[in-house]
PDB file of C-alpha atoms in Angstrom:
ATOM      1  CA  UNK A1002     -47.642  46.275 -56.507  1.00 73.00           C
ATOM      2  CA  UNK A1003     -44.814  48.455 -56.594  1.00 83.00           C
ATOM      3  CA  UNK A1004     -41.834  47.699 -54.293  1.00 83.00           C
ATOM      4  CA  UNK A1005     -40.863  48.827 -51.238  1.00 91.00           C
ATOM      5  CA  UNK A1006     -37.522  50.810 -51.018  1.00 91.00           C
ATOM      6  CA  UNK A1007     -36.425  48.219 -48.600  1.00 92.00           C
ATOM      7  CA  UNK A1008     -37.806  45.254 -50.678  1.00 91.00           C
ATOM      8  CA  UNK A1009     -35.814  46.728 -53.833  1.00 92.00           C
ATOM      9  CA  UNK A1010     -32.160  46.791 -51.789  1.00 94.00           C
ATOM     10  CA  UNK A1011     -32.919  43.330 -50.243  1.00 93.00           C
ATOM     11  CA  UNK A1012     -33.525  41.999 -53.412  1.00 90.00           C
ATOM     12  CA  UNK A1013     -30.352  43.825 -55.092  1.00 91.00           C
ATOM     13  CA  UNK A1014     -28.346  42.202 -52.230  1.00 90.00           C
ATOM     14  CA  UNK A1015     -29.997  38.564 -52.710  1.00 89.00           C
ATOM     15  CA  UNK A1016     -29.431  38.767 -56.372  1.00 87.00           C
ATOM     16  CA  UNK A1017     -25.312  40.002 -55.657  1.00 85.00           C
ATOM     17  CA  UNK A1018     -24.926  37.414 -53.307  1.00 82.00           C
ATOM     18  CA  UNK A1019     -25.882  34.308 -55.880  1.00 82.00           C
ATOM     19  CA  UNK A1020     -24.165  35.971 -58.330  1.00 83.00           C
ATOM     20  CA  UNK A1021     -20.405  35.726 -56.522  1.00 78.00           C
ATOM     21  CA  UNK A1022     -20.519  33.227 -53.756  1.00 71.00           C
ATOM     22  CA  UNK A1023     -17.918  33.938 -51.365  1.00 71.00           C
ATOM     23  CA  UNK A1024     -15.207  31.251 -51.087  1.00 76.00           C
ATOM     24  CA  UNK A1025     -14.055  29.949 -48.688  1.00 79.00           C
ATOM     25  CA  UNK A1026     -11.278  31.460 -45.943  1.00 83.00           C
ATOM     26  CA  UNK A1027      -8.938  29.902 -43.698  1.00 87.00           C
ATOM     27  CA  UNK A1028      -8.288  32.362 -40.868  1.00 84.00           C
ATOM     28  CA  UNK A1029      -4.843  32.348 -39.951  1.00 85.00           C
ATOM     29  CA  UNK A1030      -3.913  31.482 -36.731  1.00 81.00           C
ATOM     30  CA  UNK A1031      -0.325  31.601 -36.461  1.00 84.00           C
ATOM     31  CA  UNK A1032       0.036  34.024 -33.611  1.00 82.00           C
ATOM     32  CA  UNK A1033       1.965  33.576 -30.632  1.00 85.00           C
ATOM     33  CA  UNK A1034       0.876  31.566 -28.212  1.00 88.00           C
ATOM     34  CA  UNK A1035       2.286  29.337 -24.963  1.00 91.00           C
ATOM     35  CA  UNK A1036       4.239  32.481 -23.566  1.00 94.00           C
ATOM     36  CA  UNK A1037       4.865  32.246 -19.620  1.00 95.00           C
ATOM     37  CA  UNK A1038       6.548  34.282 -16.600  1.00 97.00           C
ATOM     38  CA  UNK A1039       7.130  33.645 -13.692  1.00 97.00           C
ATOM     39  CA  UNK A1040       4.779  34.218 -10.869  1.00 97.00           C
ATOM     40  CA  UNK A1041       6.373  37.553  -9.425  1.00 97.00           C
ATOM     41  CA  UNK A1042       6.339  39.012 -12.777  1.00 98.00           C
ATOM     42  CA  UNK A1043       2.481  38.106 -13.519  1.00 98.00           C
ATOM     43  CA  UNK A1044       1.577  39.248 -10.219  1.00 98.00           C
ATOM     44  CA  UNK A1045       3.696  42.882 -11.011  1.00 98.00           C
ATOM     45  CA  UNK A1046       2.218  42.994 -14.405  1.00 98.00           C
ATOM     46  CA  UNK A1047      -1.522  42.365 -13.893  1.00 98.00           C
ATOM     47  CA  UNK A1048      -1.062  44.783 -10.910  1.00 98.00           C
ATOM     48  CA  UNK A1049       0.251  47.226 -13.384  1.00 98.00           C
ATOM     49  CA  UNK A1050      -2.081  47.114 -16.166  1.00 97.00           C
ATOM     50  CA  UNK A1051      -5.315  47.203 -13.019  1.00 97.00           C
ATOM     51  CA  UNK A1052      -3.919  49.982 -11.495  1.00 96.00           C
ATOM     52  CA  UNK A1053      -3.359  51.950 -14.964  1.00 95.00           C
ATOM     53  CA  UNK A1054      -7.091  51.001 -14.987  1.00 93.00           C
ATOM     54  CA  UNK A1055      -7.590  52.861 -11.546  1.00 93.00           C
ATOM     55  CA  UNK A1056      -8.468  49.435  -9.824  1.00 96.00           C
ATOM     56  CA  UNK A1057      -7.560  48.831  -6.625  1.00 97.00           C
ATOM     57  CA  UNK A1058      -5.159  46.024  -6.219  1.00 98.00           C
ATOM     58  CA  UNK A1059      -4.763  44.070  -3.111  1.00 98.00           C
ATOM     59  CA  UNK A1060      -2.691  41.084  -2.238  1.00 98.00           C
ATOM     60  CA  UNK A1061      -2.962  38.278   0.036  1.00 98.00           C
ATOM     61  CA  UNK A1062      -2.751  34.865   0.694  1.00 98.00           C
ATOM     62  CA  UNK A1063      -5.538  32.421   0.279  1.00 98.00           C
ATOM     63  CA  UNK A1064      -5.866  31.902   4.341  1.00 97.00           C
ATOM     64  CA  UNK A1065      -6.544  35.860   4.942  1.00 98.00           C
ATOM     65  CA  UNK A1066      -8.822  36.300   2.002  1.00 98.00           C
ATOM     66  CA  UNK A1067     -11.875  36.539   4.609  1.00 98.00           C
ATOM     67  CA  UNK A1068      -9.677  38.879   6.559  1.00 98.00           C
ATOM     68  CA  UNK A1069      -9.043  40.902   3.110  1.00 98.00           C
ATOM     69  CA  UNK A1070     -12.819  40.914   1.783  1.00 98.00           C
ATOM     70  CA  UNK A1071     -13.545  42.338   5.055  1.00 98.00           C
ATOM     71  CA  UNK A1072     -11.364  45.232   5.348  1.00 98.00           C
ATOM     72  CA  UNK A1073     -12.231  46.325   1.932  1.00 98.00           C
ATOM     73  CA  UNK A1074     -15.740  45.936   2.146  1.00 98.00           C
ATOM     74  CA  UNK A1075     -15.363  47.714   5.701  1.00 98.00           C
ATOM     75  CA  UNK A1076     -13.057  50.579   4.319  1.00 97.00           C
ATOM     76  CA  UNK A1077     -15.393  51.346   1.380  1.00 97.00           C
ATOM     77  CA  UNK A1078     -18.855  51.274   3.887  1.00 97.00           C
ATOM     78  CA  UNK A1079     -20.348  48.349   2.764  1.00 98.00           C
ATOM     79  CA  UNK A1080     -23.213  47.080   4.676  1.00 97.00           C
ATOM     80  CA  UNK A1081     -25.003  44.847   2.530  1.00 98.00           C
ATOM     81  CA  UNK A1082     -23.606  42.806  -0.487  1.00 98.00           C
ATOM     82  CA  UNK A1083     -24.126  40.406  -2.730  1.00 98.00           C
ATOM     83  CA  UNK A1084     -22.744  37.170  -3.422  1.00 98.00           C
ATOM     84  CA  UNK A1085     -23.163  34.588  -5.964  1.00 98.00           C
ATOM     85  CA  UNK A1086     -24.613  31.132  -4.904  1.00 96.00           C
ATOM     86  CA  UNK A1087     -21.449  29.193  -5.438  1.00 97.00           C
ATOM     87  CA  UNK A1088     -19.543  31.465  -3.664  1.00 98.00           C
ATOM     88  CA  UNK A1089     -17.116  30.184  -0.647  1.00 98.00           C
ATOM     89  CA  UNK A1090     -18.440  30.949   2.306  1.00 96.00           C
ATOM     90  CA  UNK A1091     -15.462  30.852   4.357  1.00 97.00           C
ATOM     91  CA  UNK A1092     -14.329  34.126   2.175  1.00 98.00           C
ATOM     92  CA  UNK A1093     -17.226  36.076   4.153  1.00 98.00           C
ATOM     93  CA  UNK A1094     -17.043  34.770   7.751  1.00 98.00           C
ATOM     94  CA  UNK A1095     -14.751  37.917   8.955  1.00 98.00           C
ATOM     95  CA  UNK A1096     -17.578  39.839   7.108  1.00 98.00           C
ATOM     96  CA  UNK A1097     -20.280  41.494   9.748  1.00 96.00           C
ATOM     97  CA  UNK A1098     -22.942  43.346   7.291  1.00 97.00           C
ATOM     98  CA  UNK A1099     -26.064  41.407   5.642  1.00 98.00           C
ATOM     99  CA  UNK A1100     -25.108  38.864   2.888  1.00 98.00           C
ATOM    100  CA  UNK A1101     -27.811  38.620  -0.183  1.00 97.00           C
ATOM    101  CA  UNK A1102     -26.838  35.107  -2.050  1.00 97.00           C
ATOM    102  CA  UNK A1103     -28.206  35.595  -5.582  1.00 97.00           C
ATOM    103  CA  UNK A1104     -30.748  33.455  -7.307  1.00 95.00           C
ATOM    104  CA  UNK A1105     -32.050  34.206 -10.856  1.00 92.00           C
ATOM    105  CA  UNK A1106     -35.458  35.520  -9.957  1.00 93.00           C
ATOM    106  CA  UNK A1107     -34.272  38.378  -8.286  1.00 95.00           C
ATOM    107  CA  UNK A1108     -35.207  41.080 -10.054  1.00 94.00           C
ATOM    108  CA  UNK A1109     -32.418  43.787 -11.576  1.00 91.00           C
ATOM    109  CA  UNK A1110     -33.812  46.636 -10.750  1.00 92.00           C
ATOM    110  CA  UNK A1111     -33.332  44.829  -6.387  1.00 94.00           C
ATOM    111  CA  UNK A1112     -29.638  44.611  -7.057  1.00 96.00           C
ATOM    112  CA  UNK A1113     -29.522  48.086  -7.274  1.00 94.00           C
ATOM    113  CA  UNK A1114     -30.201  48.017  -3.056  1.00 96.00           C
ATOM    114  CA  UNK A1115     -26.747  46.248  -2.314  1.00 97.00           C
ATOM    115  CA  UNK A1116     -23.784  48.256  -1.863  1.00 97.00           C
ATOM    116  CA  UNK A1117     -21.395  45.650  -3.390  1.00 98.00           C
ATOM    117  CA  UNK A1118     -20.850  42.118  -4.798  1.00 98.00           C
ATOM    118  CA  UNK A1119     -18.474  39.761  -3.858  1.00 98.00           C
ATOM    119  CA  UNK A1120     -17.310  37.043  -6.568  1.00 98.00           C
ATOM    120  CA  UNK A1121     -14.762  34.886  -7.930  1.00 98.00           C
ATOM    121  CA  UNK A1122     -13.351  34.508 -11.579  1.00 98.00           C
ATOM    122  CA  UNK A1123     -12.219  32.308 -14.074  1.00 98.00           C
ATOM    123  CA  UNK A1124      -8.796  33.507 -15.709  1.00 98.00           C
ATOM    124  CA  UNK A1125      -6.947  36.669 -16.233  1.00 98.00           C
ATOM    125  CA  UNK A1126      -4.869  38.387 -18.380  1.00 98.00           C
ATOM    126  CA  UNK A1127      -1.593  40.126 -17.355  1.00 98.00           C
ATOM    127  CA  UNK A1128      -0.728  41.566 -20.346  1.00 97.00           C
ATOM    128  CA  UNK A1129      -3.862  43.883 -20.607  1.00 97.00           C
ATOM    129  CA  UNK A1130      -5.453  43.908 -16.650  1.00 97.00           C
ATOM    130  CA  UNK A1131      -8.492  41.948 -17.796  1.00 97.00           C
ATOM    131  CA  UNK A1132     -10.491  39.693 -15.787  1.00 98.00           C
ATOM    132  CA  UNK A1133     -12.851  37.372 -17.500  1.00 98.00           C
ATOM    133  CA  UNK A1134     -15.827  35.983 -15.457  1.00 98.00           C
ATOM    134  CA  UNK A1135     -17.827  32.745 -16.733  1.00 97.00           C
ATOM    135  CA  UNK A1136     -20.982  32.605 -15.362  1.00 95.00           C
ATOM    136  CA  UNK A1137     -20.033  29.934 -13.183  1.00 97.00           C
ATOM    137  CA  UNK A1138     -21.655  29.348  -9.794  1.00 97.00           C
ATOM    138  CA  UNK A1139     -18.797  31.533  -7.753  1.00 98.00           C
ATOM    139  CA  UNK A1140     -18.988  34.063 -10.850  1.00 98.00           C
ATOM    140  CA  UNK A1141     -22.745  34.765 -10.853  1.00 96.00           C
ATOM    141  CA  UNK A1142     -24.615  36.058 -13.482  1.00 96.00           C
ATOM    142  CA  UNK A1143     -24.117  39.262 -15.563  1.00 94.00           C
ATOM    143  CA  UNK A1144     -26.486  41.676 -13.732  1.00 95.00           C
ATOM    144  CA  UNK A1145     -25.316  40.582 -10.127  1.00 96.00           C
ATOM    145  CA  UNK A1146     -21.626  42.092 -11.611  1.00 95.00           C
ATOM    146  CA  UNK A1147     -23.151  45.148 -13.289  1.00 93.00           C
ATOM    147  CA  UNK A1148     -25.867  47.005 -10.962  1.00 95.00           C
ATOM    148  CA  UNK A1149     -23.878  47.470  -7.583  1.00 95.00           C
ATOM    149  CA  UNK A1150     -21.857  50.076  -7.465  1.00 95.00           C
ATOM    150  CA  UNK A1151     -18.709  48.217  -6.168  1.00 97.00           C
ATOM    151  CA  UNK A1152     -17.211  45.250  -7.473  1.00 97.00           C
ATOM    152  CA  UNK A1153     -14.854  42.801  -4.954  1.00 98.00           C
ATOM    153  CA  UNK A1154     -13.607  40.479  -7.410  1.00 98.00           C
ATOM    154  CA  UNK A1155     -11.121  37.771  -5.881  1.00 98.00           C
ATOM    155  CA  UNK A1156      -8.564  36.239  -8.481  1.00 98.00           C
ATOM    156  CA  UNK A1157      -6.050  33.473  -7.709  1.00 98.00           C
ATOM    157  CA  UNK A1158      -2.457  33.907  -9.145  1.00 98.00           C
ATOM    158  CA  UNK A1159      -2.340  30.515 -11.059  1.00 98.00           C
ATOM    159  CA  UNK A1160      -5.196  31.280 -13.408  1.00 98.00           C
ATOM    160  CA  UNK A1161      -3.051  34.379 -14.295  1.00 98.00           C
ATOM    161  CA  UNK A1162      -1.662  33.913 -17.743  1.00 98.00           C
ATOM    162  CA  UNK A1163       0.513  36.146 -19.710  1.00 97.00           C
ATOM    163  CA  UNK A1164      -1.143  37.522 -22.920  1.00 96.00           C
ATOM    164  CA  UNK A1165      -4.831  37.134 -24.623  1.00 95.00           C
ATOM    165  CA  UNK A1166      -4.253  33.785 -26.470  1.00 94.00           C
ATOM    166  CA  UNK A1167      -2.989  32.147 -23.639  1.00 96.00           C
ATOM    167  CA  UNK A1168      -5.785  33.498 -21.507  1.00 97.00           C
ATOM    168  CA  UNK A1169      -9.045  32.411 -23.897  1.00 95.00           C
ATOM    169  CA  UNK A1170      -7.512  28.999 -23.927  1.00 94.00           C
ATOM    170  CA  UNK A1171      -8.433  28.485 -20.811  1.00 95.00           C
ATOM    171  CA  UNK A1172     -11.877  29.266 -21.081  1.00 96.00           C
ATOM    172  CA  UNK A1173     -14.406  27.152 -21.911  1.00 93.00           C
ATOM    173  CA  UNK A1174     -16.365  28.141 -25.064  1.00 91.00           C
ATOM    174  CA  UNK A1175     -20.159  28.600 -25.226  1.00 90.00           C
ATOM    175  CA  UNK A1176     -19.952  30.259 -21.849  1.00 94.00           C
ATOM    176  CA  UNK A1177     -21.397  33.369 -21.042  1.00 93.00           C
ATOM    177  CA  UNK A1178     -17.942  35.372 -20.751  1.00 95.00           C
ATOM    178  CA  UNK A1179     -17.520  38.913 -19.131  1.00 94.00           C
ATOM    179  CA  UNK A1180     -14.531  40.727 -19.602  1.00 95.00           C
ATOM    180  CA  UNK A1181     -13.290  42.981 -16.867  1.00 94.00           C
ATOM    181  CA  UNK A1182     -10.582  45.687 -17.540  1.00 90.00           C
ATOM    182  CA  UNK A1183     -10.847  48.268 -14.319  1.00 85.00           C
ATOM    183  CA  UNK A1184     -14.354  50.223 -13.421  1.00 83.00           C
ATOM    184  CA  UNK A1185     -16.548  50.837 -15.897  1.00 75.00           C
ATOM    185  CA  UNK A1186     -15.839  54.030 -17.475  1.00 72.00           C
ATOM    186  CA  UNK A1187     -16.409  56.413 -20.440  1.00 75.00           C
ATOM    187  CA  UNK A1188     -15.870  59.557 -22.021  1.00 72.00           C
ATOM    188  CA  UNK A1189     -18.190  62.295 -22.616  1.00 70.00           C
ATOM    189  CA  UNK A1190     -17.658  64.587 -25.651  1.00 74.00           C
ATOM    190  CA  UNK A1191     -14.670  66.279 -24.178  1.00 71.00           C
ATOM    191  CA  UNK A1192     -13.291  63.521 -23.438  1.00 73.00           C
ATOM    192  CA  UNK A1193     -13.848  64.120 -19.459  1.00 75.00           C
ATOM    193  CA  UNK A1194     -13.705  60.324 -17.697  1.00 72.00           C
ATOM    194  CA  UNK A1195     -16.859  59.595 -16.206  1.00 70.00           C
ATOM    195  CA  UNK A1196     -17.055  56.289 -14.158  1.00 70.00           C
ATOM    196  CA  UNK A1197     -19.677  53.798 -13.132  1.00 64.00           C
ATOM    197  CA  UNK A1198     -21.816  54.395 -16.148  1.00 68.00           C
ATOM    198  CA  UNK A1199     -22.243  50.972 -17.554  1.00 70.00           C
ATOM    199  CA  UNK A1200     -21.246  49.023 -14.580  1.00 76.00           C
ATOM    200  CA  UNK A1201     -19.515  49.390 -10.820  1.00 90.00           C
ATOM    201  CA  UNK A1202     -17.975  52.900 -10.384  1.00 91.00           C
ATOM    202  CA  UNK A1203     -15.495  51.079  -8.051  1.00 96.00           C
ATOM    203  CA  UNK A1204     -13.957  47.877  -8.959  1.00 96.00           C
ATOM    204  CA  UNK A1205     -11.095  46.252  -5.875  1.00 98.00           C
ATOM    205  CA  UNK A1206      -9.267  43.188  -7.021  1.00 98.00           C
ATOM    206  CA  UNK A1207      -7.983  40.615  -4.559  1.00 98.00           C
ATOM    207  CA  UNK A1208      -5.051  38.475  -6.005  1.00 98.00           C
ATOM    208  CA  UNK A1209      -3.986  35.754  -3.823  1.00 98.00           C
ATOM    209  CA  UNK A1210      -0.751  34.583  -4.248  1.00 98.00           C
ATOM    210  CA  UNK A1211      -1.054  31.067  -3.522  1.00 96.00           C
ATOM    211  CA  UNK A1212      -3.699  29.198  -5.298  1.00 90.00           C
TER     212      UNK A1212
END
């Protein structure tokens, strides 16, 4: 039987491959790491870089966050959000709309009904406005942070770190990490910005100064 065409490259690249083994690499790793600020210059930074992002940056301590989650879910016309299961509760009792906590057999296609999401997160980077969420209980999972149009997202100054090495340190590997870097956003062919296409059109970041 003759060959397929894909048979015949597979084989070529089977037959390449035992003929020059690749050796081994060592991946350097000699860049720079352990850099710090202090706190009022990691708070004006990360507030930067979001707002360059066209997030919406507000600032509080940690005993008004319920105050803070409330006026921007208020100002934006929230009336019915969702929340991770971990998530404080004491963040939501200034909150008067309907509260949906999240549970993995909710369908995607239902989280399209809430107006917003409310979660937590695990670190941040300064350096280039990224939050990173990790799946934990207060972080929720993936589609609870994608579907709904607006995004609360509360961050605590002291998992704030300065640049991207010192930032994936801190997270723990093998889980599920999404990285946030402003509302989603692309570009069409003429390079016109067009926002909320692969995630929240809005995104509002709480950092709170104290914890």
């Amino acid at each position: 039987m003759t060959p397929t065409a894909r048979e015949t490259v597979l084989g070529r690249v089977r037959d390449a491959l035992a003929l020059a083994p690749a050796p081994g690499t060592t991946v350097p790793r000699a860049y720079r790491t352990g850099r710090t600020l202090p706190d009022d210059e990691r708070l004006a930074l990360l507030t930067d870089r979001l707002t360059d992002y066209r997030a919406q940056v507000h600032v509080c301590t940690a005993d008004r966050t319920a105050e803070t989650v409330a006026a921007v879910l208020r100002e934006r016309g929230a009336r019915r959000i969702g929340v991770p299961a971990g998530l404080d509760e004491r963040w939501l009792t200034a909150y008067e709309g309907e509260v949906q906590r999240d549970a993995a057999d909710i369908p995607a296609p239902r989280l399209d009904a809430l107006d917003a999401v409310v979660t937590a997160s695990a670190v941040s980077c300064a350096e280039t406005g990224t939050i990173f969420l990790d799946g934990s209980s207060d972080q929720g999972r993936r589609a609870l942070t994608l579907v709904p149009d607006l995004h609360v997202c509360v961050v605590d100054l002291s998992s704030v770190e300065v640049g991207v090495a010192e930032t994936v340190a801190r997270l723990v590997p093998g889980r599920p990490t999404t990285l946030i870097s402003g509302p989603s956003a692309t570009s069409d062919i003429e390079l016109e910005r067009v926002e909320g296409v692969h995630g929240p059109r809005t995104l509002d970041v709480l950092i709170r100064t104290d914890v």
